[in-house]
Short mmCIF file of C-alpha atoms (C1' of nucleotides) in Angstrom, two decimals:
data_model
loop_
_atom_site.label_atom_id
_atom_site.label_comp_id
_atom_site.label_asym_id
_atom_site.label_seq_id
_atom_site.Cartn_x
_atom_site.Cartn_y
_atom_site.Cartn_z
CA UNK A 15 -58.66 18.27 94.13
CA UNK A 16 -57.69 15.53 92.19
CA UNK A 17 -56.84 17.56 88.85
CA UNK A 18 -56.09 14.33 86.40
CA UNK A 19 -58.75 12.08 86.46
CA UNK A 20 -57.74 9.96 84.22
CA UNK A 21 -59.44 10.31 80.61
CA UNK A 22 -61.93 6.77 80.40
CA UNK A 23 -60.03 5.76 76.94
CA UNK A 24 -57.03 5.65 78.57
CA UNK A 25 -58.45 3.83 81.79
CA UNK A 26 -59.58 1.65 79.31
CA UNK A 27 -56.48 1.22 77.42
CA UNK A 28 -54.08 -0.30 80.79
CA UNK A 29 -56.84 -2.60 81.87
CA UNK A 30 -57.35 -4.05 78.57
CA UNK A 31 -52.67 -4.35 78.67
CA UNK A 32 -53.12 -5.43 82.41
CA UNK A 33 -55.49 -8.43 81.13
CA UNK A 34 -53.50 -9.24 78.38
CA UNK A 35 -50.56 -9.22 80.56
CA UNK A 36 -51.73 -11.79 82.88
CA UNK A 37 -53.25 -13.70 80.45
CA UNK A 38 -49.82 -14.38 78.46
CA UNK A 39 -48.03 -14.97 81.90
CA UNK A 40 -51.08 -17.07 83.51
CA UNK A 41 -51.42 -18.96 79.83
CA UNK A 42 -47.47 -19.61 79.32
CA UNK A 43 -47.18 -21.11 82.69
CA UNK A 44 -50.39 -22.73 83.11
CA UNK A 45 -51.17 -23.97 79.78
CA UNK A 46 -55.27 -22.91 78.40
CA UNK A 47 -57.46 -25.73 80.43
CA UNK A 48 -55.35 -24.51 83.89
CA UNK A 49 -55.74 -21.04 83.34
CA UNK A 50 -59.10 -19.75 83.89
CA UNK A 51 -61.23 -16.45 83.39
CA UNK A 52 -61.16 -15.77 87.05
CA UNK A 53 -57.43 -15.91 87.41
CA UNK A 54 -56.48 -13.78 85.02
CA UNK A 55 -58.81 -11.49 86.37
CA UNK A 56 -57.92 -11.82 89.53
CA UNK A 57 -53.71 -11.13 88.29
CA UNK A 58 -55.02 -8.28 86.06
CA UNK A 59 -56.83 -6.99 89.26
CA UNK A 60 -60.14 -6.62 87.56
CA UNK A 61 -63.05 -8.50 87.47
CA UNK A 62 -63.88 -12.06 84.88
CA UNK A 63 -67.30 -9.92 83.68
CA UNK A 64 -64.50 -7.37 82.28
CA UNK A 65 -62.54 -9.70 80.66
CA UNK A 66 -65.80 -11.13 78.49
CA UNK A 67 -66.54 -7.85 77.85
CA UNK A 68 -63.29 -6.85 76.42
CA UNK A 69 -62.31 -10.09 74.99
CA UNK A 70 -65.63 -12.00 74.35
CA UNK A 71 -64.65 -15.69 75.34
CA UNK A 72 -61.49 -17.53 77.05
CA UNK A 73 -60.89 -18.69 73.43
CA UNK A 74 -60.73 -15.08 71.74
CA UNK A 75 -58.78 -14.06 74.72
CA UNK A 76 -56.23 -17.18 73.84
CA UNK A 77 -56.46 -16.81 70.70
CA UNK A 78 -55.73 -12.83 70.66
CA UNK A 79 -52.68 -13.86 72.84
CA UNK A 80 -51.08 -17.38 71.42
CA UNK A 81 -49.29 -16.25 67.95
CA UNK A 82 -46.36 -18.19 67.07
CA UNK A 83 -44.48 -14.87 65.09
CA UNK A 84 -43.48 -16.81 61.67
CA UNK A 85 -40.41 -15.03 60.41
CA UNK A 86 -39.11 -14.05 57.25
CA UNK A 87 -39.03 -16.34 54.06
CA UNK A 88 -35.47 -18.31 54.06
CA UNK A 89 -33.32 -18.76 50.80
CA UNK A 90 -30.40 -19.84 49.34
CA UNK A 91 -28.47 -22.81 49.15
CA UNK A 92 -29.04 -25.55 51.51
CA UNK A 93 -25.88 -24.50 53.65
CA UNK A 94 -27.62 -20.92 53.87
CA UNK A 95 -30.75 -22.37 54.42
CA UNK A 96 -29.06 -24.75 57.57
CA UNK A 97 -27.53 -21.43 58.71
CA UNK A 98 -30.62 -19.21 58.53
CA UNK A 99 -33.31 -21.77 60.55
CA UNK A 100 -30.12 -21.91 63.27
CA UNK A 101 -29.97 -18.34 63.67
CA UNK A 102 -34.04 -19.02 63.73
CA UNK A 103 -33.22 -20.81 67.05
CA UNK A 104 -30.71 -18.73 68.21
CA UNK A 105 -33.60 -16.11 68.70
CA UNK A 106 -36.04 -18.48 70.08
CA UNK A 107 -33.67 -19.53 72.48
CA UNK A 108 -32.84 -16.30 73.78
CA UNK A 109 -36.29 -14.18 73.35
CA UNK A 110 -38.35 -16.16 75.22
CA UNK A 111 -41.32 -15.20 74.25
CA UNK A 112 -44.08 -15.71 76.22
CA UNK A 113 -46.86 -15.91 74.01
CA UNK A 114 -45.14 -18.96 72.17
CA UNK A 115 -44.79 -20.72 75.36
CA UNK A 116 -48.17 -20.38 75.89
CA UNK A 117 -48.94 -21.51 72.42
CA UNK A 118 -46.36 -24.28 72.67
CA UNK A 119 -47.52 -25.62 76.34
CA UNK A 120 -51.28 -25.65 74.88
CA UNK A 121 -50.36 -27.46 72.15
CA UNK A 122 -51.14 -30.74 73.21
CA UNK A 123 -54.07 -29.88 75.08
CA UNK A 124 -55.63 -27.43 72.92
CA UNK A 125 -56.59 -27.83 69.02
CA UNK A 126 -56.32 -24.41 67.95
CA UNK A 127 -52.82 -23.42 70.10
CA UNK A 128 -52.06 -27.34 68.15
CA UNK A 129 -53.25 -25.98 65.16
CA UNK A 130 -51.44 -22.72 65.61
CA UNK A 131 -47.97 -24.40 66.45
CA UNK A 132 -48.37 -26.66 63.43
CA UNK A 133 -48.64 -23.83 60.68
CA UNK A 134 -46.00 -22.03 62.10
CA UNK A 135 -43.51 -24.88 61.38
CA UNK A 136 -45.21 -25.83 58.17
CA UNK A 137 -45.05 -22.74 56.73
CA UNK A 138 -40.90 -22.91 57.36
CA UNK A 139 -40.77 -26.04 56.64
CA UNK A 140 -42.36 -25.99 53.19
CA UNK A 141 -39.95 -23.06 52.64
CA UNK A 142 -36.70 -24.60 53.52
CA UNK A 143 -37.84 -27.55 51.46
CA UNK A 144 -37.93 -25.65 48.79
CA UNK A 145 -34.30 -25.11 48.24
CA UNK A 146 -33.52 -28.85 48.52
CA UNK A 147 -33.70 -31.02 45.53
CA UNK A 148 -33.66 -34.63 47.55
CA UNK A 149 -36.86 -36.62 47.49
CA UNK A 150 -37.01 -36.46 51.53
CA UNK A 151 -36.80 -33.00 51.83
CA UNK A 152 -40.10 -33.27 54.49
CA UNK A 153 -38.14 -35.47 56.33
CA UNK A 154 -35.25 -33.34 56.88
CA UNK A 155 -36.90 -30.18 57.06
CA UNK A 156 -39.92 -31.35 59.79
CA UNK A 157 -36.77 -33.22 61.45
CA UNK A 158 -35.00 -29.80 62.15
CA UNK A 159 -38.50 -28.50 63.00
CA UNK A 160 -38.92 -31.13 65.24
CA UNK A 161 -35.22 -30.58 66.65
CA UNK A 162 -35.56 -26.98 67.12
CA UNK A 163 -39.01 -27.22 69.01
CA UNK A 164 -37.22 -29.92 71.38
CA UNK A 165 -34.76 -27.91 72.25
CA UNK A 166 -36.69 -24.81 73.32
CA UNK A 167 -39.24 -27.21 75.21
CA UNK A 168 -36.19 -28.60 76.69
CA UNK A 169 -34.96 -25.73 77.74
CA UNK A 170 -38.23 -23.38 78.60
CA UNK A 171 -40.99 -25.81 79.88
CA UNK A 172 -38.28 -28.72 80.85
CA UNK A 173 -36.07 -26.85 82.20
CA UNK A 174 -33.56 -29.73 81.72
CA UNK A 175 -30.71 -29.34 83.63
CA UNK A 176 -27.78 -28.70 81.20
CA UNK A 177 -29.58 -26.60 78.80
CA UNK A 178 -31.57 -24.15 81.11
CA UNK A 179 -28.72 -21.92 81.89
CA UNK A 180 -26.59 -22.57 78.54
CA UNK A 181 -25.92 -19.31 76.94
CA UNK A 182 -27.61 -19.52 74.17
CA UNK A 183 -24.57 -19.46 71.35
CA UNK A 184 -23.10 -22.68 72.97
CA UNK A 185 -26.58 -24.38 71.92
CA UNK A 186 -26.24 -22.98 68.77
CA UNK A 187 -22.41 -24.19 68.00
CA UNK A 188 -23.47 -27.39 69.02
CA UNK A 189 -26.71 -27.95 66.86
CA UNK A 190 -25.16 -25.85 63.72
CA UNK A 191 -23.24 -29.29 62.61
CA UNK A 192 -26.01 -31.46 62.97
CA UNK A 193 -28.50 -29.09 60.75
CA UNK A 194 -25.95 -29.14 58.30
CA UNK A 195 -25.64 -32.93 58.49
CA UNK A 196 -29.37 -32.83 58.17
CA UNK A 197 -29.74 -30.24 55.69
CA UNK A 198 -27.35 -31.75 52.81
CA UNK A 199 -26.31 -34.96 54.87
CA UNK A 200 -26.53 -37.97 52.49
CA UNK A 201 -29.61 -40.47 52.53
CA UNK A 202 -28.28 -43.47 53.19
CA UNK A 203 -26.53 -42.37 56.86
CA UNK A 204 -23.25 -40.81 57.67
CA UNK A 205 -21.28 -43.95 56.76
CA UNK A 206 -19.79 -42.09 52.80
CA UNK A 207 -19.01 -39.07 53.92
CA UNK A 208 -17.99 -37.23 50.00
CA UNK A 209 -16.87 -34.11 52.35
CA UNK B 16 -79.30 -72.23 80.70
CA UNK B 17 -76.39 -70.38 80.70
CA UNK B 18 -74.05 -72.80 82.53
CA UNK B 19 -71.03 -70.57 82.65
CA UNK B 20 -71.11 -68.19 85.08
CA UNK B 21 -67.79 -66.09 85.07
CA UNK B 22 -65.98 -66.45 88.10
CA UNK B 23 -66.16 -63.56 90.25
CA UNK B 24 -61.98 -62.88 90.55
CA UNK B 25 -62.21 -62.97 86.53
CA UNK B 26 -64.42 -60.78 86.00
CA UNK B 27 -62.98 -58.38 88.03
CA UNK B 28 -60.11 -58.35 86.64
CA UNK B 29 -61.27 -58.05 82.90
CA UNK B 30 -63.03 -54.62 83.90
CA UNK B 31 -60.56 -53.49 85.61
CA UNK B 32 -58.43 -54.09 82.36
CA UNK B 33 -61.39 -52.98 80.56
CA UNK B 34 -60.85 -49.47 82.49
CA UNK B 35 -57.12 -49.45 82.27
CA UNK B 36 -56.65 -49.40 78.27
CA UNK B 37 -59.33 -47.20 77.86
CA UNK B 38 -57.56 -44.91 80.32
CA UNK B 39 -54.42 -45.48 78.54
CA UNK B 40 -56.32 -44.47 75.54
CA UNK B 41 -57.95 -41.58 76.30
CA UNK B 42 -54.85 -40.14 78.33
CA UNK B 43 -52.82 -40.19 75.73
CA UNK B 44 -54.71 -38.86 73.51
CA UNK B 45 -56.31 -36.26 75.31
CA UNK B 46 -54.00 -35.30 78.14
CA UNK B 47 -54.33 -36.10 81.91
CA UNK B 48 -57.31 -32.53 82.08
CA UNK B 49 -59.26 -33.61 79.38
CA UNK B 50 -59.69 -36.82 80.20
CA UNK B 51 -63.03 -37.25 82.95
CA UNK B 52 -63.63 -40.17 85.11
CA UNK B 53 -66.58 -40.38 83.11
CA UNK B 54 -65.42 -40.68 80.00
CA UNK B 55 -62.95 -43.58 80.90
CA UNK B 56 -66.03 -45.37 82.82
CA UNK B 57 -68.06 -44.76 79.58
CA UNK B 58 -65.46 -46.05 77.31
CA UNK B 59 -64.95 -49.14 79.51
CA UNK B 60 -68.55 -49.52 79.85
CA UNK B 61 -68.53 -49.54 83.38
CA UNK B 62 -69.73 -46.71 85.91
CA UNK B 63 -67.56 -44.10 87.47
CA UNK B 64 -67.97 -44.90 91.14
CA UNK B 65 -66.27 -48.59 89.86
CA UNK B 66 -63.15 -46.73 88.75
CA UNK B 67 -63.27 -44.90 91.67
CA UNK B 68 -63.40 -48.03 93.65
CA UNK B 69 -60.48 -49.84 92.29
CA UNK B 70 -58.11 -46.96 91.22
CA UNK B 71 -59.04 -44.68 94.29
CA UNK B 72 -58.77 -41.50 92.75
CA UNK B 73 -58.23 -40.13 88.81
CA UNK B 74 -54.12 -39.48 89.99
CA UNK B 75 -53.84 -42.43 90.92
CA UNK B 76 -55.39 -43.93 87.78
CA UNK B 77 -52.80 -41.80 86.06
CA UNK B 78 -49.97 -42.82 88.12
CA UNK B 79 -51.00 -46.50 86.69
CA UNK B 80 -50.92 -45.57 83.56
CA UNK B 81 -48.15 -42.94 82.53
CA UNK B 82 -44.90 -44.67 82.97
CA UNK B 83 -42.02 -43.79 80.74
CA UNK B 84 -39.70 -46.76 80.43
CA UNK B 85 -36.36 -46.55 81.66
CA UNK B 86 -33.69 -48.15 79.93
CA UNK B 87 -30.82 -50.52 80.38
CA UNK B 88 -27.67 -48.21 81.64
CA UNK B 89 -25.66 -47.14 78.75
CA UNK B 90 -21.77 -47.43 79.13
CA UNK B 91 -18.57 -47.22 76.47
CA UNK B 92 -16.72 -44.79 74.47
CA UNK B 93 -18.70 -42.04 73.85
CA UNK B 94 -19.05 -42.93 69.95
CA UNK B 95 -20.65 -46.17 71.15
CA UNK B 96 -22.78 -44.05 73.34
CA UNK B 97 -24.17 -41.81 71.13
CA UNK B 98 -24.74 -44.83 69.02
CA UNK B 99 -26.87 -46.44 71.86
CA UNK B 100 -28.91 -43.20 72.65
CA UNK B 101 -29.98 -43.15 68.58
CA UNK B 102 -30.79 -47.04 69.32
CA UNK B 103 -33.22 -45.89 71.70
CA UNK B 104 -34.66 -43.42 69.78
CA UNK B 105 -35.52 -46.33 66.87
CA UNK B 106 -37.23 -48.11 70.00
CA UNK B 107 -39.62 -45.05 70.81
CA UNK B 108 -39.81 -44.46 67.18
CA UNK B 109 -40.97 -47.99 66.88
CA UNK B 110 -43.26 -48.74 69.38
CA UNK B 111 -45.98 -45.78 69.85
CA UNK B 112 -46.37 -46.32 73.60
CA UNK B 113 -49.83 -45.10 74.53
CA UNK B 114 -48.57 -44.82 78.09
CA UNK B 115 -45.37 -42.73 77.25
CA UNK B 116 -47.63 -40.57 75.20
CA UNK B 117 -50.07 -40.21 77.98
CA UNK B 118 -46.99 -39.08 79.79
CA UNK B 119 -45.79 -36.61 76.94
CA UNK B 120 -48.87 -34.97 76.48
CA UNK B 121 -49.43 -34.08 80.10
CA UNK B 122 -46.47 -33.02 80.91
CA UNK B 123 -46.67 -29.36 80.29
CA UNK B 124 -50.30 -29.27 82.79
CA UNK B 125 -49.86 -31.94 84.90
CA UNK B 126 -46.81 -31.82 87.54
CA UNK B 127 -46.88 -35.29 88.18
CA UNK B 128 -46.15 -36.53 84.18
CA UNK B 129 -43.53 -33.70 84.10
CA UNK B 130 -41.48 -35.20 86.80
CA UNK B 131 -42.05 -38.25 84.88
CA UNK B 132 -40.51 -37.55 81.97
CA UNK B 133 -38.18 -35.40 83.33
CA UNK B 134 -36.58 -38.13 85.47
CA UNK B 135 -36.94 -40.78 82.52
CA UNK B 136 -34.81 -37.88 80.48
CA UNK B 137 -32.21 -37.14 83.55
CA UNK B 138 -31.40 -41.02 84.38
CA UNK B 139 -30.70 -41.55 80.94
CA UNK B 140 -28.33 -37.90 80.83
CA UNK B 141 -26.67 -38.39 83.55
CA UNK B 142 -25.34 -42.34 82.34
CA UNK B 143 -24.52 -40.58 79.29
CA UNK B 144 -22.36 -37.66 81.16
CA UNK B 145 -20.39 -40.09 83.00
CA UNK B 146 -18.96 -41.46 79.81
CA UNK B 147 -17.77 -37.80 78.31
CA UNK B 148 -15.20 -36.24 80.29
CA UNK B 149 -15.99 -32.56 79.02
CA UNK B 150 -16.98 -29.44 81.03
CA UNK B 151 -20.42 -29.31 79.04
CA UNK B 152 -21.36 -33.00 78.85
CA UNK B 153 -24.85 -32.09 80.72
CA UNK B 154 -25.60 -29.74 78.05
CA UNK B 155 -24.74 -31.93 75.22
CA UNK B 156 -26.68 -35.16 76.43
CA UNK B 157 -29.39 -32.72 77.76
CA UNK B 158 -29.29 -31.66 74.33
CA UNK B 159 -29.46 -35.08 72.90
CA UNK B 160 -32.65 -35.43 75.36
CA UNK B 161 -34.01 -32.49 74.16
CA UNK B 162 -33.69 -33.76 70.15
CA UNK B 163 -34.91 -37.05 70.79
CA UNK B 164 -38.28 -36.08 72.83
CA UNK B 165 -38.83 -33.23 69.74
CA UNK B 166 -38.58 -36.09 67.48
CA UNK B 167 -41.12 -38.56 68.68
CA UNK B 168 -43.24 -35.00 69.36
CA UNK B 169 -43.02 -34.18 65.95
CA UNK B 170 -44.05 -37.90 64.93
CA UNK B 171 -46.57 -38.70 67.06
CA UNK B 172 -48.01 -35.85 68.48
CA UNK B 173 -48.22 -32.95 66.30
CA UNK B 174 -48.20 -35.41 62.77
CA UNK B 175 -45.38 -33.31 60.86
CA UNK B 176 -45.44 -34.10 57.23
CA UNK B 177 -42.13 -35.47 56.96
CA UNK B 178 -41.93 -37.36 59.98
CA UNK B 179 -45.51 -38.82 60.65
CA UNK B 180 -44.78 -41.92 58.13
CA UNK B 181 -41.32 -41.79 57.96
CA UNK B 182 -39.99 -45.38 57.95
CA UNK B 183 -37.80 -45.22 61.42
CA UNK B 184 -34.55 -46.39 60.08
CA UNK B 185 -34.87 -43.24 57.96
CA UNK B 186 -35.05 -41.23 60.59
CA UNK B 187 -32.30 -42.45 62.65
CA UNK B 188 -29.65 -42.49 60.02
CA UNK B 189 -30.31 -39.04 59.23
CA UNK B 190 -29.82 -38.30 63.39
CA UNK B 191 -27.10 -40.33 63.51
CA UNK B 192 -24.70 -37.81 62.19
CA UNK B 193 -26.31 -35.49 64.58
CA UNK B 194 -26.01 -37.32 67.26
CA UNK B 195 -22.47 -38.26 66.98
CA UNK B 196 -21.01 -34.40 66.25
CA UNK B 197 -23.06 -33.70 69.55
CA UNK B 198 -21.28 -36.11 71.47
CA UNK B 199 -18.24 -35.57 70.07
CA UNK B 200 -17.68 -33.11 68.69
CA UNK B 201 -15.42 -29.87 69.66
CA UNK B 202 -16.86 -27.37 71.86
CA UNK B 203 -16.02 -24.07 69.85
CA UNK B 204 -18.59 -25.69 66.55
CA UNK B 205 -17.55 -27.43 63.43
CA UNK B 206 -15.28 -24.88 62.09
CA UNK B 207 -12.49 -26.68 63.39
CA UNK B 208 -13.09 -30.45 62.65
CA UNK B 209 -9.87 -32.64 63.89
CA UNK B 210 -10.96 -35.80 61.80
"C1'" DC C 13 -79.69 -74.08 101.03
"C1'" DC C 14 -78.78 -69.82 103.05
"C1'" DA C 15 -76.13 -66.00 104.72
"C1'" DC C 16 -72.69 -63.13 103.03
"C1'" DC C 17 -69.59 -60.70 100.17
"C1'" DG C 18 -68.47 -57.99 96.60
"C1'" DA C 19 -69.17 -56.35 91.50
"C1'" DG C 20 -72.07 -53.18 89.55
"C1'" DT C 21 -75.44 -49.16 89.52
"C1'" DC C 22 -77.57 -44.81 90.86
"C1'" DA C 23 -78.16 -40.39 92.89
"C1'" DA C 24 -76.22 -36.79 95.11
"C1'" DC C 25 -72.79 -33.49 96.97
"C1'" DA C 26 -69.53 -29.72 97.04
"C1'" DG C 27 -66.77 -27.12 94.42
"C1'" DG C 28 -65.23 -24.83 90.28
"C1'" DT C 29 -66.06 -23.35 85.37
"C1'" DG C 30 -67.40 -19.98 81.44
"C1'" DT C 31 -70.66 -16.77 80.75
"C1'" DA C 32 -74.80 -13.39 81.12
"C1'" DG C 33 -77.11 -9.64 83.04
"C1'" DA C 34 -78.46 -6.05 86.24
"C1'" DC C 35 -76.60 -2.45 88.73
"C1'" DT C 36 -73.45 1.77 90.27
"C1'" DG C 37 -71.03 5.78 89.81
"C1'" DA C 38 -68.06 8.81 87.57
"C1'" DA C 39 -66.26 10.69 83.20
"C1'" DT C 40 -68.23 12.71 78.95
"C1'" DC C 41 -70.79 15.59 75.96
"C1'" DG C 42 -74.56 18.59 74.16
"C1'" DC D 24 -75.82 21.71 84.20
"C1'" DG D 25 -78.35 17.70 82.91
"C1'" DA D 26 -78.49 13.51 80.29
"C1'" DT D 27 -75.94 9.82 78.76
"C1'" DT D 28 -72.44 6.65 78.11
"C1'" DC D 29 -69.52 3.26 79.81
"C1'" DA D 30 -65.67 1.19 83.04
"C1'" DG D 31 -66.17 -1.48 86.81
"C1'" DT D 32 -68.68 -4.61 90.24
"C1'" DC D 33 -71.76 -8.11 91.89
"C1'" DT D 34 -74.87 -11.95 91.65
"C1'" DA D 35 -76.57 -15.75 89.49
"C1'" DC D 36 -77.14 -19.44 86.15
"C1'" DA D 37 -76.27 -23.75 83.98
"C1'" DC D 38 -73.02 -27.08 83.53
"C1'" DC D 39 -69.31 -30.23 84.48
"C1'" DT D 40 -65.90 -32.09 87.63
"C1'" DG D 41 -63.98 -35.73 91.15
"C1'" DT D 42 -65.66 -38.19 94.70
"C1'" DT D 43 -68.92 -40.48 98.11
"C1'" DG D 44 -72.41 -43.40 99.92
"C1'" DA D 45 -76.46 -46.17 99.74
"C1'" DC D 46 -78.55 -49.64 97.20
"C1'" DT D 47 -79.20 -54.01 94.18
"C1'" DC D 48 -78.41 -58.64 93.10
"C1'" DG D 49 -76.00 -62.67 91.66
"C1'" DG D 50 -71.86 -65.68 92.57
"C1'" DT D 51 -69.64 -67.97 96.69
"C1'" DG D 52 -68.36 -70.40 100.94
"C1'" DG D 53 -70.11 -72.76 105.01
#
DNA sequence: CCACCGAGTCAACAGGTGTAGACTGAATCG
DNA sequence: CGATTCAGTCTACACCTGTTGACTCGGTGG
């Protein structure tokens, strides 16, 4: 007598995790146009008429898994500021977190994981510009942005050789003088230094 | 009477041309998946079995196409070198090279474009590491790597506010700071600067 | 001038895609 | 206990993909 059959809620429940599952891992390493309904299915060991039905489309089902988590609103002075979108790093570069990935190796590919990727570092962007009263600001801020994203590509989907198996706080020390440079460097290039 | 009949060799050669830039076009701005056979025929106004015929296959067409430039070895005092590797940067800044793009925006789907860029991005690293004779040199000009490819992302491909119309020399002088406390600087951070 | 070659076109194939719908059987509930 | 709901399975559709081969027809070399 098998006494625990297990309540359907429940049954439903893990399937619906065991699809998700697969689809951040399949997404992540595959990118959206590689990854199809049937593999996922296939990893989740269900069946692709299971995943419509839970998910509706490939796109809901991407969409319900590629979020780029925005974190908390940065302030302070522009030192603080440099410090806090380091730290911001520091936690990308040692999460990894596989829904970004996916979001970040779709990017290119896909409008909305593009679309998704975009906001994330607009929204710190415009926030970090706001505590810095040069006329550039969007220059420096999208530059660190731009700096921060290359280095977790680099080190995630590149896999380049000196910075996949850096411990994370070496990348940090590294990169914390040149967001500072960037943060409150002077506009006209390192060349006056009034440090 | 239309006395000029175009030479069969010339002709040839302008479709195939034809076909090349808009497969250039289209790869770089949709990624090697996106991109059909058919739409590069249609673009080129020429059939698909025609591309098929002189390219062979749609890799191969790719092959043709995404080539990331490698440049003249660097060499010198690692201040000169860091100053070389920012020159470079201005160059890809610059230019907007459909075919690097191409290259770029594949490279998280298609194995072929990763290894691409990846070897464009190790040749220049490992130049770089000969000149630095620290215990971490791969991780700073991997680094370095990693910046410059999340710069001319952040420009070209995802259009970040700051960066998209950024005059180039801009850009650069506010990296070259960056740059140079990457290459040289101490390997515990900038708490301890010697200069 | 005529046979040939090759640029260009067309239709089709085999395989893979997202998605829809009918069906089955067991858990659920009145 | 009987009726019903629903997780899970299977089959099929319509479409799009890279790639192939046969066919046309005008420039080309003998």
């Amino acid at each position: 007598m098998p006494a625990a059959p297990v309540p359907r809620a429940e049954q439903r429940r893990r399937t619906q995790d065991r699809i998700l599952a697969a689809a951040r891992k399949l997404f992540a390493e595959n990118g959206y146009d590689r990854t199809t309904i049937r593999a996922v299915a296939a990893a989740a060991k269900t069946d692709p008429g299971l995943v419509m039905r839970y998910f509706e489309s490939k796109e809901k089902l991407f969409a319900r898994i590629a979020v780029v988590d925005r974190h908390e609103p940065v302030d302070g002075t522009p030192e603080q500021v440099a410090e806090l979108l380091l730290a911001s790093l520091g936690e990308k570069v040692t999460a990894e977190p596989a829904a970004a990935l996916a979001a970040i190796r779709s990017m290119f590919t896909h409008p909305e994981a593009a679309k998704e990727v975009r906001e994330a570092m607009l929204a710190e962007q415009r926030q970090a510009a706001g505590t810095m009263p040069v006329p550039d600001a969007d220059l420096r801020t999208g530059l660190i942005g731009a700096l921060t994203l290359g280095t977790v590509i680099g080190r995630y989907l590149l896999g380049l050789d000196g910075l996949r198996d850096a411990p994370p706080e070496q990348i940090t020390a590294l990169l914390r003088e040149s967001f500072h440079s960037i943060v409150h460097g002077d506009p006209d290039g390192p060349s006056a230094r009034s440090e």
